[in-house]
Amino acid sequence: MNSEATPPKLAVWKFASCDGCQLSLLDFEQELISLPEQIEVAYFLEATKGTAEGPYDLSLVEGSITTPADRERIREVRRQSRHLVTIGACATSGGIQALRNFADVDDFISLVYAEPGYISTLEDSTAISDNVPVDFELQGCPVDRHQLFEVISAFLNRRRPAIARHSVCVECKRAGNVCVMVAHGTPCLGPVTQAGCGALCPSCDRGCYGCFGPMESPNAPALSRRLADLGVEDTDIVRVYRTFHADREPFKSESIKHEH
Amino acid sequence: MSTDPEGRTRTIKTDYLARVEGEGAMTVRIRDGAVENVGLEIFEPPRFFEAFLRGRDFREVPDITARICGICPMAYMTSAFNAIEDALGTEVSPGIKELRRLIYCGEWIESHALHVFMLHAPDFLGYESAWTMARDHREMVEAGLKIKKAGNDILRVVGGRAIHPVNVRVGGFFRAPDREQLSALVAQLETARDLAGEAVAWVAGLPFPEFEQDYDFVALHDLDRYAIEDGRLISSSGLDIGPESYEQHFSEHHVEHSTALHSLMDGDRTYFLGPMARYALNHEQLSPLAAEAAAAAGLGPECRNPFKSIIVRAVEILYVLDEALRLISSYDLPQPAAVESEPRASTGYGWSEAPRGMLWHRYRLTGDGSIAEARIVPPTSQNQARIEQDLRAFVEPRVDLDDERLQWECEQAIRNYDPCISCSTHFLDLTVDRK
């Protein structure tokens, strides 16, 4: 996308989030030090004071939209960006803070803050794609740094990122794990969750808790029936779908379906 | 930066502080050559963790609170399970405690290395980032990245991944790593320890402004070792309490010049959390290697120049690398890897030393094990009043500096605290105009 004389400009933006996904960028370690030879890091406040004006070739966006000011800011980021890629659960699904979407935000404000008058916030926490068009969404809470590297390389080389959309189950089989649900009756979201983490939880004898969000074609009702067979109560079924990707379909509808 | 028409008032303002975790701004207003107002303003959007934790199962709390901060998730997980285990009367085995200390060492290493080499050191040498610093100091930046990787790898091996570990739970671990997995880390940790020793000497040679303050240092203290994952809270002024008494001594106040809540000790006193506080109160418990490096770097029994916190952080990196190696060499696979807890109506209190200072949690549980009430007090909101006091004291003798220099040094004074704004669930100011 660029001539050799001008390296592509990368910008990293933060909205409501924990900083963990941008931190994944700083976890490249040895690759990180030579980054500026291939890319101009034009805006990345967590790492540098130096900032360059847009437009940017690639904007990575972390975090969800929760305030009126941020709703305006993301529009400006979109205007300034040739490609906009969301990184992580907050930017892609609204994040854990989207749990407010199932409650009255005013109640939340008065629970946490002694002086609620100072809080200016939106009713809902929304994904970036609910606010502006996005070119790619990288899932994960946090994103996997190897997948992040792949996405950056793909956009800078004008190709589609090679990110698998199948379920954690596929990764888990490849890892040679015994199925925690079949063998031990441990509730697991692996069948409906997108791969990318490396089947981390089943690898340590734990059921997947869905932090990579829904896979391409999840059959949540079938999984819910299986969970019920294992003795998982409806209130717990609501909770397992309603955590890090609470506002993302089909997790959202599936959680509502089991609410009494 | 602006000056009024009569030239009497100067305002130094940084709209977006760089190289801090989260979003904040700084304002310093000088009128007639005197500091009129200083403010560290926070515009990190609120995420309402304490509200949406209500109704969640106690077993979910560590994974949820981890998401408050991607830099120090282990701190959130640890303070959370400490509080919940306190509520439920859960006693974990010594083996589980040792493994918890090991993974927490990993977090201190990665978080401190990030701050020392990538966020803070560039300030002292006049670089805008670690990348520009690497052009002239490539070896040191590479050393920092290697040290950081060693910390991340402890988190990966014990916790499954470096950010938001999955293997940690109330009662212990889902699966304890075997001895071979931990032994595979040894060579890398030894190399990192050598590099950390050199780094202490390197940061001790940075240019430091003359600036010392009288701090009331507050940190956890453990009778047997340098406190990380638990302890009693002590202070330079004689405090000595358990986590259940925290709210009797510390309270949050709304102050006029800021819209953020300030945390004060015993009604009216600011206090100081973090590496310099831990060092002042617990330095006698450092390993011989870390203690020697501290002495060679010129640190006395306490350090009261916050700019030198970078040296203390480097000494702590060296200590936790040493400690991680010790924990690995004496590792005994805990069996079982976790103990189960029976839910009951109860209240529990817990804390731990996050890389940037003490992090306190309280939970009230109902009989079925769901959360009825949660309260979280992160270190940066506790340090905020102290940060502003430092800024004021620092600027007063320096009002003659030109705006650019003064702004640079003031930002550096804030970064001394390694502020983690993402963490600060209690910060209030959301009215900052974004330009």
XYZ file of C-alpha atoms in Angstrom, chain B residues 93-373:
281
model
C -1.850 -25.539 51.369
C 1.685 -24.110 51.613
C 2.405 -25.574 48.156
C -0.451 -23.580 46.599
C 0.779 -20.441 48.390
C 4.271 -20.887 46.958
C 2.938 -21.342 43.433
C 0.784 -18.235 43.829
C 3.851 -16.283 44.896
C 5.740 -17.574 41.851
C 3.122 -16.445 39.335
C 2.882 -13.068 41.100
C 6.685 -12.728 40.740
C 6.107 -13.166 36.994
C 3.707 -10.238 37.016
C 6.072 -7.962 38.928
C 8.822 -8.787 36.439
C 6.760 -8.014 33.328
C 5.028 -4.953 34.766
C 8.186 -3.425 36.239
C 10.238 -4.185 33.106
C 7.585 -2.511 30.968
C 7.700 0.575 33.164
C 11.457 0.801 33.720
C 12.615 0.245 30.141
C 9.716 1.272 27.926
C 7.790 3.930 29.838
C 10.098 5.611 32.358
C 13.760 5.419 31.233
C 13.137 7.423 28.024
C 12.121 10.406 30.223
C 15.529 10.667 31.850
C 17.460 10.597 28.595
C 15.177 12.875 26.596
C 13.603 10.316 24.257
C 9.936 10.219 23.344
C 9.767 6.400 23.375
C 11.757 3.230 23.922
C 12.074 2.958 20.140
C 13.899 6.235 19.802
C 15.923 5.367 22.909
C 16.877 2.039 21.296
C 18.733 3.863 18.519
C 21.351 4.872 21.092
C 20.800 2.320 23.870
C 19.770 -0.770 21.973
C 21.441 -3.188 24.382
C 19.540 -1.854 27.370
C 16.171 -1.926 25.587
C 16.849 -5.486 24.419
C 17.805 -6.470 27.958
C 14.541 -4.963 29.189
C 12.533 -6.938 26.647
C 14.321 -10.159 27.625
C 13.579 -9.529 31.304
C 9.963 -8.782 30.477
C 9.709 -11.994 28.458
C 11.046 -13.992 31.415
C 8.217 -12.615 33.560
C 5.645 -13.309 30.849
C 6.919 -16.864 30.518
C 6.385 -17.538 34.240
C 2.802 -16.324 33.763
C 2.417 -18.531 30.672
C 3.768 -21.690 32.265
C 1.928 -21.337 35.568
C -1.134 -19.422 34.402
C -1.666 -20.521 30.798
C -1.121 -17.048 29.336
C 0.584 -13.787 30.257
C -2.460 -11.507 30.132
C -5.553 -12.723 32.020
C -4.181 -16.122 33.132
C -6.750 -18.937 32.999
C -5.270 -21.470 35.426
C -5.893 -19.430 38.598
C -9.006 -19.984 40.768
C -10.463 -19.522 44.230
C -8.796 -22.283 46.266
C -5.677 -22.669 44.099
C -5.081 -23.764 40.499
C -6.971 -25.865 37.964
C -3.829 -27.840 37.197
C -0.470 -27.388 38.914
C 2.494 -27.314 36.509
C 4.902 -30.211 36.886
C 8.483 -29.774 38.005
C 9.893 -30.181 34.463
C 7.769 -27.339 33.105
C 9.120 -25.005 35.775
C 12.704 -26.239 35.461
C 12.592 -25.353 31.770
C 12.354 -21.691 32.846
C 15.527 -21.711 34.937
C 18.168 -20.881 32.300
C 16.100 -17.992 30.968
C 15.454 -16.641 34.463
C 19.156 -16.820 35.318
C 20.025 -14.821 32.212
C 17.305 -12.308 33.070
C 18.685 -12.050 36.613
C 22.165 -11.205 35.270
C 20.655 -8.590 32.970
C 18.587 -7.169 35.856
C 21.746 -6.778 37.935
C 23.317 -4.748 35.124
C 20.110 -2.779 34.732
C 20.179 -1.667 38.388
C 23.633 -0.156 37.814
C 22.507 1.412 34.533
C 19.391 3.121 35.934
C 21.382 4.290 38.984
C 23.528 6.282 36.549
C 20.609 8.213 35.031
C 20.420 11.948 35.760
C 18.009 12.613 38.672
C 16.492 15.966 39.638
C 17.124 17.084 43.222
C 13.785 16.413 44.862
C 12.967 14.743 48.158
C 9.720 14.618 50.071
C 8.606 13.405 53.462
C 6.415 10.470 52.649
C 4.243 8.350 54.853
C 5.082 5.026 53.240
C 2.387 2.328 53.358
C 2.972 -1.292 52.282
C 2.161 -4.858 53.159
C 4.600 -6.596 55.479
C 5.122 -10.311 55.960
C 7.150 -11.555 58.922
C 8.972 -14.144 56.823
C 9.618 -12.534 53.480
C 9.344 -9.471 51.249
C 5.567 -9.080 51.080
C 3.943 -9.621 47.685
C 0.799 -11.723 47.769
C -0.419 -10.979 51.320
C 0.620 -9.596 54.708
C -0.320 -6.947 57.239
C -0.444 -3.296 56.257
C 2.199 -1.163 57.948
C 3.370 2.426 57.534
C 6.294 4.700 58.434
C 3.990 6.319 60.983
C 3.283 3.088 62.880
C 0.139 1.663 61.269
C -0.201 -2.126 61.605
C -3.564 -3.579 60.489
C -5.235 -6.533 58.803
C -7.390 -6.153 55.669
C -10.656 -6.113 57.658
C -9.590 -2.802 59.275
C -8.704 -0.995 56.045
C -11.902 1.066 55.922
C -11.414 2.281 59.494
C -8.164 3.993 58.494
C -8.534 4.915 54.853
C -11.302 6.939 53.285
C -12.019 8.667 50.030
C -12.719 12.386 49.987
C -14.010 14.726 47.407
C -11.643 17.680 47.112
C -12.392 21.058 45.630
C -9.647 21.423 43.054
C -10.256 18.034 41.476
C -13.238 15.980 40.457
C -11.497 12.744 41.430
C -11.773 11.126 44.819
C -8.668 11.361 46.964
C -7.822 8.598 49.379
C -6.531 9.732 52.763
C -5.196 7.937 55.829
C -6.698 8.625 59.246
C -8.824 11.472 58.013
C -6.385 13.974 56.582
C -3.040 12.513 55.559
C -1.781 11.597 52.119
C 0.332 8.475 51.863
C 2.577 6.730 49.398
C 2.115 3.228 47.958
C 4.370 1.256 45.634
C 7.981 0.153 45.212
C 9.556 2.970 47.281
C 7.160 2.257 50.161
C 7.868 -1.473 50.037
C 11.585 -0.844 49.879
C 11.545 1.560 52.833
C 9.503 -0.770 55.020
C 10.774 -4.200 53.935
C 14.269 -3.780 52.423
C 15.847 -5.938 55.134
C 13.992 -8.890 53.608
C 15.484 -8.512 50.125
C 17.702 -11.385 48.976
C 21.468 -10.790 49.475
C 21.908 -10.278 45.730
C 19.180 -7.616 45.534
C 20.359 -5.950 48.757
C 23.928 -5.704 47.440
C 22.749 -4.246 44.141
C 20.649 -1.688 46.038
C 23.629 -0.674 48.186
C 25.928 -0.436 45.160
C 23.313 1.751 43.458
C 23.485 4.135 46.408
C 20.076 3.387 47.906
C 20.124 3.831 51.678
C 17.546 2.358 54.043
C 14.941 4.452 52.277
C 14.661 6.505 49.131
C 12.588 9.712 49.195
C 13.278 10.976 45.698
C 10.376 9.632 43.592
C 12.433 10.017 40.395
C 14.690 7.323 41.841
C 11.748 4.932 42.038
C 13.159 3.588 38.761
C 16.174 2.273 40.728
C 13.914 0.721 43.358
C 11.817 -0.910 40.632
C 14.970 -2.359 39.061
C 16.057 -3.692 42.479
C 12.631 -5.296 42.882
C 12.950 -6.917 39.445
C 16.247 -8.417 40.551
C 14.685 -9.591 43.805
C 11.671 -11.293 42.233
C 13.859 -13.012 39.622
C 15.974 -14.329 42.491
C 12.839 -15.295 44.405
C 11.279 -17.017 41.361
C 14.418 -19.135 40.973
C 14.296 -20.028 44.660
C 10.610 -20.972 44.440
C 11.258 -23.149 41.391
C 14.196 -24.951 43.018
C 12.129 -25.789 46.104
C 8.940 -26.560 44.140
C 6.815 -29.370 45.428
C 3.793 -30.161 43.238
C 0.758 -29.189 45.334
C -1.716 -32.079 45.557
C -4.525 -31.375 45.232
C -3.983 -28.277 43.089
C -6.984 -26.589 44.712
C -9.193 -26.838 47.765
C -12.961 -26.481 47.423
C -14.957 -23.816 49.274
C -18.498 -24.152 50.563
C -20.616 -21.061 49.969
C -22.046 -19.288 53.010
C -23.344 -15.835 53.833
C -20.219 -13.937 54.812
C -17.954 -10.951 54.215
C -14.283 -11.217 53.318
C -11.360 -8.832 52.928
C -8.212 -9.303 50.901
C -5.254 -7.425 49.489
C -1.916 -7.861 47.819
C 0.973 -5.739 46.540
C 0.186 -4.938 42.916
C 3.316 -3.765 41.070
C 2.244 -0.161 41.731
C 1.106 -0.659 45.336
C -1.439 -2.210 47.631
C -4.763 -3.250 46.097
C -7.664 -3.888 48.495
C -10.898 -5.860 47.869
C -13.983 -6.542 50.001
C -16.873 -8.868 49.097
C -20.125 -9.704 50.793
C -21.499 -13.086 49.755
C -25.013 -14.475 50.073
C -25.717 -18.015 51.269
C -25.743 -19.399 47.704
C -22.285 -17.988 46.973
C -23.250 -15.031 44.838
C -21.803 -11.575 45.349
C -24.083 -9.155 47.205
C -21.608 -6.286 47.382
